[in-house]
C-alpha cells in the first residue's frame, strides 16, 4: 500500500505562482532593455542612411542644374508656356481668376532652387516681362527650416501699379472666374506671396517644387477640355448630318421604288387593253 500523497497548502501554491510571476517580469524587463538597445542601433543606421541619401541628393541636384538651365532656354521660345502649364494643372488652376491669368501671360520664366543642404529649404522665382500690373521683374518666395526644424517663409513685396492690385480686387470679379471653373476661390493667386501663415504646409509651393518643376511639359501638353468638348459637338453635328443624308437617300429610294411600281402597273394596263382589241 502506497504512502498517502502529501497535501500542498494554498500558501505554498501562491508562493510558487508569485515566484513564477517575478521570473516572468524580470525576463520581460530584460527583453525591453534589449529591444531598446536594438532600436538604438536601428536609429543610428537610419540617421547614417539619411546623411548618405542627402549627399546623393546634393550630388544629383548639382548634376541636374545644367539641364534645368537648358530647359529654361528652350521654354523661353514658347509663348505663354508657363501660364498654360498653370492653367492646365488642376490644383494651381483652382487659384487662378481671370485677371490672374492675364497677369501670368507676362510670366517668362520659373525657377526652383533648393538650398545647398536641401533640408533647410528652397526658393521659387517668377520672372516677368514689363506688364500693366506691377513694377517687379522678379517675384520670389522662400521657405526655410531653422536648426530647430521650425518652418518659415518670406517673399518679395509686390509693387502694384495704381489700381492694379489683384489681391484687393472685389470678390465679384474673382467669383465670376470661379463659376467658370465650377468652384469658389475668391482670393487671388498673388495672395500666396503674402501668405506666411503655414510655411510648413504650403500646398502651392510644394506642388510647384515637387510636381510642376520636375516636368512642366506634361501639364503644358494637357489638351484643352473646351477644345475637346467642341470637337465632340462638331462630331455629333457631323453624325447628325450624315444620318439626315441617309434618311433622305432612303426616302428617295422608296419614292423611286413606288414610281417604278406605278410604271409597271401602267405598262400592264396598256398590254391588257391591247389584248382586248
XYZ file of N, CA, C and O in Angstrom, residues 82-219:
552
model
N 4.291 79.060 -69.445
C 4.046 78.868 -68.014
C 2.598 79.115 -67.626
O 2.034 78.386 -66.803
N 1.965 80.125 -68.222
C 0.556 80.352 -67.871
C -0.296 79.177 -68.332
O -1.231 78.746 -67.643
N 0.035 78.604 -69.486
C -0.684 77.417 -69.971
C -0.475 76.241 -69.030
O -1.419 75.500 -68.711
N 0.761 76.075 -68.577
C 1.071 74.984 -67.644
C 0.273 75.122 -66.358
O -0.308 74.146 -65.861
N 0.222 76.340 -65.815
C -0.511 76.559 -64.559
C -2.013 76.369 -64.746
O -2.688 75.787 -63.896
N -2.538 76.855 -65.847
C -3.977 76.723 -66.103
C -4.360 75.252 -66.277
O -5.455 74.832 -65.879
N -3.460 74.466 -66.845
C -3.745 73.044 -67.068
C -3.552 72.188 -65.819
O -3.974 71.028 -65.806
N -2.926 72.760 -64.794
C -2.713 71.999 -63.557
C -3.942 72.168 -62.659
O -4.305 73.291 -62.318
N -4.612 71.097 -62.274
C -5.884 71.221 -61.550
C -5.785 71.990 -60.236
O -6.672 72.802 -59.936
N -4.727 71.792 -59.459
C -4.623 72.471 -58.169
C -4.274 73.946 -58.322
O -4.816 74.793 -57.624
N -3.379 74.266 -59.244
C -2.998 75.664 -59.456
C -4.131 76.419 -60.145
O -4.438 77.566 -59.804
N -4.766 75.783 -61.096
C -5.867 76.408 -61.815
C -6.977 76.859 -60.871
O -7.641 77.876 -61.093
N -7.157 76.099 -59.793
C -8.205 76.433 -58.828
C -7.944 77.758 -58.129
O -8.858 78.348 -57.542
N -6.712 78.252 -58.196
C -6.358 79.514 -57.539
C -6.340 80.688 -58.503
O -6.067 81.814 -58.088
N -6.607 80.444 -59.763
C -6.456 81.481 -60.779
C -7.786 82.106 -61.168
O -8.699 81.416 -61.622
N -7.879 83.419 -61.003
C -9.000 84.160 -61.552
C -8.645 84.638 -62.952
O -7.507 84.456 -63.421
N -9.590 85.247 -63.619
C -9.344 85.691 -64.999
C -8.213 86.703 -65.069
O -7.365 86.652 -65.966
N -8.194 87.657 -64.112
C -7.139 88.675 -64.142
C -5.795 88.087 -63.730
O -4.748 88.563 -64.183
N -5.810 87.074 -62.871
C -4.560 86.378 -62.551
C -3.958 85.782 -63.820
O -2.750 85.872 -64.056
N -4.799 85.163 -64.619
C -4.323 84.576 -65.881
C -3.738 85.651 -66.787
O -2.703 85.449 -67.424
N -4.416 86.797 -66.849
C -3.913 87.891 -67.683
C -2.526 88.316 -67.225
O -1.622 88.524 -68.038
N -2.348 88.430 -65.906
C -1.041 88.834 -65.370
C 0.013 87.776 -65.648
O 1.169 88.097 -65.961
N -0.371 86.511 -65.558
C 0.591 85.422 -65.765
C 0.981 85.258 -67.236
O 1.921 84.520 -67.538
N 0.289 85.926 -68.131
C 0.708 85.902 -69.537
C 2.047 86.621 -69.712
O 2.717 86.444 -70.741
N 2.428 87.434 -68.730
C 3.710 88.134 -68.791
C 4.817 87.351 -68.084
O 5.952 87.813 -68.014
N 4.492 86.162 -67.571
C 5.471 85.316 -66.894
C 6.339 84.608 -67.929
O 5.834 83.872 -68.771
N 7.640 84.851 -67.874
C 8.542 84.296 -68.894
C 9.377 83.133 -68.394
O 9.822 82.297 -69.184
N 9.620 83.077 -67.079
C 10.482 82.019 -66.566
C 10.142 81.701 -65.121
O 9.792 82.586 -64.347
N 10.221 80.429 -64.771
C 10.048 79.976 -63.389
C 11.272 79.152 -63.030
O 11.735 78.333 -63.826
N 11.799 79.382 -61.835
C 12.952 78.613 -61.381
C 12.752 78.186 -59.930
O 12.334 78.985 -59.103
N 13.061 76.934 -59.655
C 13.025 76.409 -58.292
C 14.454 76.083 -57.888
O 15.143 75.338 -58.587
N 14.891 76.664 -56.788
C 16.258 76.439 -56.311
C 16.201 75.867 -54.901
O 15.684 76.508 -53.979
N 16.717 74.654 -54.762
C 16.822 74.062 -53.431
C 18.140 74.522 -52.809
O 19.171 74.529 -53.473
N 18.099 74.909 -51.530
C 19.305 75.378 -50.870
C 20.332 74.254 -50.822
O 19.985 73.076 -50.899
N 21.592 74.624 -50.670
C 22.684 73.671 -50.854
C 22.548 72.423 -49.990
O 22.808 71.307 -50.452
N 22.124 72.601 -48.732
C 21.968 71.417 -47.890
C 20.602 70.760 -48.058
O 20.285 69.775 -47.390
N 19.764 71.328 -48.955
C 18.459 70.796 -49.337
C 17.461 70.802 -48.166
O 16.347 71.297 -48.300
N 17.878 70.269 -47.029
C 16.947 70.141 -45.910
C 16.492 71.492 -45.367
O 15.440 71.584 -44.753
N 17.301 72.545 -45.584
C 16.972 73.836 -44.970
C 15.940 74.635 -45.755
O 15.445 75.649 -45.274
N 15.593 74.196 -46.969
C 14.527 74.886 -47.686
C 14.787 75.078 -49.170
O 15.713 74.501 -49.742
N 13.962 75.945 -49.793
C 14.056 76.187 -51.230
C 13.456 77.551 -51.562
O 12.797 78.194 -50.736
N 13.673 77.988 -52.803
C 13.156 79.284 -53.274
C 12.527 79.096 -54.653
O 13.041 78.343 -55.478
N 11.412 79.789 -54.888
C 10.764 79.778 -56.206
C 10.798 81.203 -56.754
O 10.346 82.138 -56.087
N 11.350 81.362 -57.955
C 11.454 82.675 -58.602
C 10.542 82.714 -59.836
O 10.551 81.786 -60.651
N 9.794 83.803 -59.949
C 8.924 84.030 -61.109
C 9.438 85.289 -61.823
O 9.455 86.376 -61.238
N 9.841 85.143 -63.091
C 10.373 86.258 -63.871
C 9.288 86.779 -64.814
O 8.660 85.997 -65.544
N 9.117 88.112 -64.817
C 8.054 88.720 -65.615
C 8.617 89.762 -66.579
O 9.596 90.455 -66.284
N 7.966 89.850 -67.740
C 8.200 90.971 -68.650
C 7.510 92.205 -68.090
O 6.707 92.123 -67.155
N 7.813 93.358 -68.694
C 7.104 94.592 -68.342
C 5.605 94.342 -68.496
O 5.150 93.790 -69.508
N 4.834 94.733 -67.483
C 3.402 94.435 -67.516
C 2.614 95.552 -66.846
O 3.179 96.390 -66.121
N 1.303 95.602 -67.068
C 0.481 96.697 -66.518
C 0.080 96.495 -65.056
O -0.647 97.329 -64.518
N 0.548 95.433 -64.419
C 0.076 95.118 -63.062
C 1.045 95.529 -61.960
O 0.632 96.102 -60.947
N 2.330 95.242 -62.114
C 3.283 95.574 -61.051
C 4.651 95.911 -61.651
O 4.939 95.597 -62.810
N 5.483 96.562 -60.816
C 6.793 97.027 -61.268
C 7.852 95.931 -61.233
O 8.838 95.996 -61.976
N 7.678 94.939 -60.381
C 8.709 93.916 -60.172
C 9.022 93.145 -61.458
O 8.124 92.798 -62.216
N 10.309 92.869 -61.630
C 10.736 91.982 -62.714
C 10.778 90.535 -62.233
O 10.646 89.605 -63.024
N 10.995 90.372 -60.920
C 11.075 89.029 -60.331
C 10.274 89.014 -59.032
O 10.397 89.909 -58.202
N 9.441 87.991 -58.879
C 8.737 87.747 -57.625
C 9.248 86.424 -57.063
O 9.289 85.419 -57.777
N 9.633 86.421 -55.797
C 10.204 85.215 -55.188
C 9.515 84.890 -53.879
O 9.011 85.775 -53.184
N 9.524 83.607 -53.558
C 9.078 83.162 -52.241
C 10.035 82.083 -51.762
O 10.346 81.141 -52.499
N 10.513 82.249 -50.517
C 11.468 81.313 -49.939
C 10.861 80.591 -48.755
O 10.057 81.158 -48.008
N 11.271 79.334 -48.603
C 10.825 78.512 -47.476
C 12.056 78.031 -46.727
O 12.986 77.482 -47.329
N 12.053 78.243 -45.408
C 13.219 77.904 -44.597
C 12.836 76.988 -43.442
O 11.736 77.075 -42.900
N 13.787 76.134 -43.078
C 13.701 75.355 -41.839
C 14.917 75.723 -41.004
O 16.055 75.518 -41.446
N 14.688 76.282 -39.807
C 15.830 76.633 -38.971
C 16.391 75.389 -38.283
O 15.902 74.281 -38.480
N 17.413 75.572 -37.482
C 18.089 74.433 -36.856
C 17.156 73.612 -35.973
O 17.327 72.403 -35.829
N 16.176 74.259 -35.379
C 15.237 73.530 -34.520
C 14.121 72.866 -35.320
O 13.272 72.171 -34.759
N 14.132 73.083 -36.652
C 13.122 72.450 -37.500
C 11.852 73.249 -37.678
O 10.883 72.768 -38.273
N 11.832 74.494 -37.160
C 10.641 75.339 -37.305
C 10.605 75.960 -38.700
O 11.593 76.569 -39.138
N 9.493 75.824 -39.419
C 9.405 76.370 -40.777
C 9.047 77.851 -40.773
O 8.370 78.349 -39.865
N 9.506 78.531 -41.809
C 9.143 79.936 -42.003
C 9.240 80.246 -43.488
O 9.837 79.487 -44.252
N 8.642 81.353 -43.905
C 8.719 81.751 -45.315
C 8.772 83.269 -45.415
O 8.355 83.983 -44.506
N 9.309 83.726 -46.534
C 9.343 85.156 -46.816
C 9.241 85.339 -48.323
O 9.525 84.404 -49.092
N 8.831 86.514 -48.759
C 8.629 86.708 -50.196
C 8.854 88.159 -50.583
O 8.941 89.053 -49.729
N 8.935 88.357 -51.888
C 9.096 89.693 -52.446
C 7.834 90.519 -52.202
O 6.719 90.021 -52.360
N 8.018 91.761 -51.839
C 6.866 92.663 -51.743
C 6.477 93.102 -53.150
O 7.303 93.630 -53.902
N 5.243 92.871 -53.516
C 4.789 93.210 -54.866
C 4.489 94.704 -54.944
O 3.706 95.243 -54.147
N 5.134 95.377 -55.895
C 4.919 96.818 -56.090
C 3.844 97.014 -57.162
O 4.137 97.144 -58.356
N 2.612 97.009 -56.708
C 1.487 97.112 -57.625
C 1.401 98.503 -58.251
O 1.663 99.507 -57.595
N 1.032 98.515 -59.512
C 0.761 99.796 -60.165
C -0.615 100.298 -59.724
O -1.439 99.521 -59.249
N -0.852 101.564 -59.886
C -2.072 102.198 -59.373
C -3.337 101.504 -59.884
O -3.532 101.344 -61.099
N -4.157 101.066 -58.935
C -5.433 100.432 -59.281
C -5.322 99.031 -59.821
O -6.301 98.466 -60.305
N -4.118 98.415 -59.733
C -3.921 97.096 -60.334
C -3.650 95.987 -59.307
O -3.290 94.882 -59.686
N -3.812 96.281 -58.036
C -3.552 95.279 -57.003
C -4.602 94.171 -57.070
O -5.743 94.349 -56.643
N -4.206 93.020 -57.602
C -5.156 91.923 -57.788
C -5.569 91.282 -56.466
O -6.600 90.611 -56.407
N -4.782 91.489 -55.415
C -5.136 90.906 -54.109
C -6.245 91.702 -53.438
O -6.811 91.249 -52.444
N -6.565 92.877 -53.997
C -7.618 93.713 -53.408
C -8.818 93.856 -54.338
O -9.670 94.713 -54.153
N -8.846 93.039 -55.361
C -9.983 93.072 -56.285
C -11.247 92.622 -55.573
O -11.203 91.841 -54.623
N -12.377 93.103 -56.065
C -13.643 92.703 -55.449
C -13.882 91.221 -55.670
O -13.475 90.650 -56.677
N -14.544 90.610 -54.736
C -14.820 89.181 -54.836
C -15.734 88.882 -56.016
O -15.760 87.781 -56.531
N -16.447 89.901 -56.480
C -17.365 89.678 -57.605
C -16.589 89.258 -58.854
O -16.965 88.329 -59.555
N -15.458 89.935 -59.100
C -14.652 89.595 -60.273
C -14.086 88.200 -60.146
O -14.122 87.403 -61.077
N -13.568 87.882 -58.951
C -12.985 86.573 -58.752
C -14.032 85.472 -58.795
O -13.788 84.394 -59.295
N -15.237 85.769 -58.262
C -16.287 84.749 -58.268
C -16.747 84.426 -59.679
O -17.172 83.320 -59.972
N -16.660 85.422 -60.552
C -17.005 85.179 -61.958
C -16.077 84.127 -62.540
O -16.503 83.194 -63.221
N -14.787 84.271 -62.244
C -13.820 83.272 -62.706
C -14.035 81.945 -61.996
O -13.849 80.887 -62.567
N -14.465 82.018 -60.756
C -14.698 80.788 -60.000
C -15.826 79.983 -60.622
O -15.743 78.771 -60.741
N -16.898 80.672 -60.994
C -18.032 79.968 -61.603
C -17.607 79.316 -62.909
O -18.079 78.248 -63.271
N -16.679 79.957 -63.597
C -16.179 79.405 -64.854
C -15.538 78.041 -64.609
O -15.642 77.145 -65.427
N -14.869 77.892 -63.437
C -14.187 76.636 -63.126
C -14.998 75.774 -62.169
O -14.497 74.810 -61.627
N -16.229 76.174 -61.911
C -17.151 75.397 -61.086
C -16.625 75.205 -59.667
O -16.685 74.133 -59.099
N -16.035 76.240 -59.103
C -15.648 76.216 -57.702
C -15.605 77.660 -57.210
O -15.684 78.593 -57.986
N -15.457 77.840 -55.926
C -15.399 79.172 -55.356
C -14.037 79.382 -54.717
O -13.641 78.663 -53.821
N -13.310 80.338 -55.212
C -11.985 80.653 -54.679
C -11.765 82.153 -54.851
O -11.242 82.613 -55.853
N -12.222 82.954 -53.879
C -12.221 84.398 -54.048
C -10.838 85.042 -54.026
O -10.661 86.126 -54.562
N -9.843 84.398 -53.414
C -8.535 85.029 -53.310
C -7.761 84.939 -54.612
O -7.924 84.015 -55.393
N -6.880 85.936 -54.804
C -6.031 85.943 -55.989
C -4.842 85.009 -55.816
O -4.376 84.760 -54.706
N -4.350 84.507 -56.924
C -3.133 83.699 -56.915
C -1.991 84.454 -56.247
O -1.166 83.873 -55.528
N -1.944 85.767 -56.453
C -0.842 86.570 -55.935
C -0.929 86.775 -54.423
O 0.044 87.234 -53.811
N -2.054 86.432 -53.822
C -2.160 86.469 -52.364
C -1.183 85.484 -51.740
O -0.737 85.660 -50.597
N -0.833 84.446 -52.483
C 0.104 83.427 -51.997
C 1.440 84.043 -51.577
O 2.082 83.581 -50.631
N 1.849 85.104 -52.273
C 3.135 85.730 -51.943
C 3.111 86.414 -50.579
O 4.157 86.601 -49.955
N 1.948 86.802 -50.113
C 1.861 87.495 -48.828
C 1.383 86.587 -47.703
O 1.295 87.017 -46.555
N 1.076 85.335 -48.023
C 0.567 84.407 -47.017
C 1.713 83.573 -46.443
O 2.287 82.734 -47.121
N 2.024 83.827 -45.163
C 3.095 83.077 -44.493
C 2.549 82.367 -43.255
O 3.298 82.059 -42.331
N 1.263 82.111 -43.257
C 0.598 81.567 -42.069
C 0.965 80.114 -41.795
O 0.969 79.680 -40.651
N 1.266 79.350 -42.850
C 1.547 77.929 -42.650
C 2.681 77.499 -43.565
O 2.497 76.718 -44.501
N 3.879 78.016 -43.259
C 5.028 77.768 -44.133
C 5.400 76.290 -44.190
O 5.968 75.822 -45.175
N 5.086 75.544 -43.150
C 5.446 74.136 -43.130
C 4.547 73.258 -43.968
O 4.861 72.098 -44.222
N 3.404 73.792 -44.388
C 2.466 73.011 -45.214
C 1.898 73.894 -46.316
O 0.693 73.988 -46.510
N 2.807 74.551 -47.053
C 2.399 75.434 -48.145
C 2.118 74.578 -49.375
O 3.031 74.136 -50.069
N 0.838 74.337 -49.628
C 0.455 73.393 -50.690
C 0.920 73.852 -52.070
O 1.456 73.067 -52.846
N 0.740 75.135 -52.374
C 1.117 75.622 -53.700
C 2.627 75.524 -53.911
O 3.091 75.098 -54.977
N 3.399 75.897 -52.892
C 4.850 75.792 -53.009
C 5.293 74.367 -53.255
O 6.157 74.098 -54.106
N 4.698 73.427 -52.519
C 5.062 72.021 -52.683
C 4.662 71.500 -54.069
O 5.389 70.720 -54.685
N 3.493 71.926 -54.560
C 3.033 71.486 -55.881
C 3.999 71.970 -56.965
O 4.371 71.210 -57.870
N 4.399 73.244 -56.877
C 5.314 73.782 -57.880
C 6.668 73.089 -57.811
O 7.237 72.694 -58.833
N 7.182 72.893 -56.592
C 8.523 72.308 -56.423
C 8.561 70.826 -56.788
O 9.475 70.368 -57.481
N 7.576 70.076 -56.318
C 7.649 68.611 -56.430
C 6.876 68.030 -57.608
O 7.111 66.881 -57.992
N 5.953 68.801 -58.182
C 5.124 68.251 -59.255
C 5.342 68.965 -60.583
O 5.638 68.336 -61.609
N 5.242 70.282 -60.584
C 5.353 71.026 -61.839
C 6.810 71.165 -62.279
O 7.150 70.880 -63.430
N 7.683 71.613 -61.369
C 9.063 71.893 -61.736
C 9.803 70.688 -62.318
O 10.524 70.824 -63.322
N 9.668 69.471 -61.760
C 10.386 68.332 -62.342
C 10.029 68.069 -63.797
O 10.878 67.624 -64.571
N 8.767 68.332 -64.187
C 8.368 68.082 -65.575
C 7.160 68.941 -65.954
O 6.029 68.469 -65.985
N 7.379 70.229 -66.251
C 6.249 71.108 -66.606
C 5.621 70.771 -67.948
O 4.456 71.080 -68.195
N 6.397 70.108 -68.821
C 5.900 69.819 -70.169
C 4.650 68.952 -70.135
O 3.750 69.110 -70.971
N 4.564 68.049 -69.156
C 3.406 67.149 -69.100
C 2.102 67.925 -68.883
O 1.045 67.493 -69.332
N 2.188 69.070 -68.212
C 0.981 69.875 -67.996
C 0.752 70.867 -69.138
O -0.384 71.172 -69.475
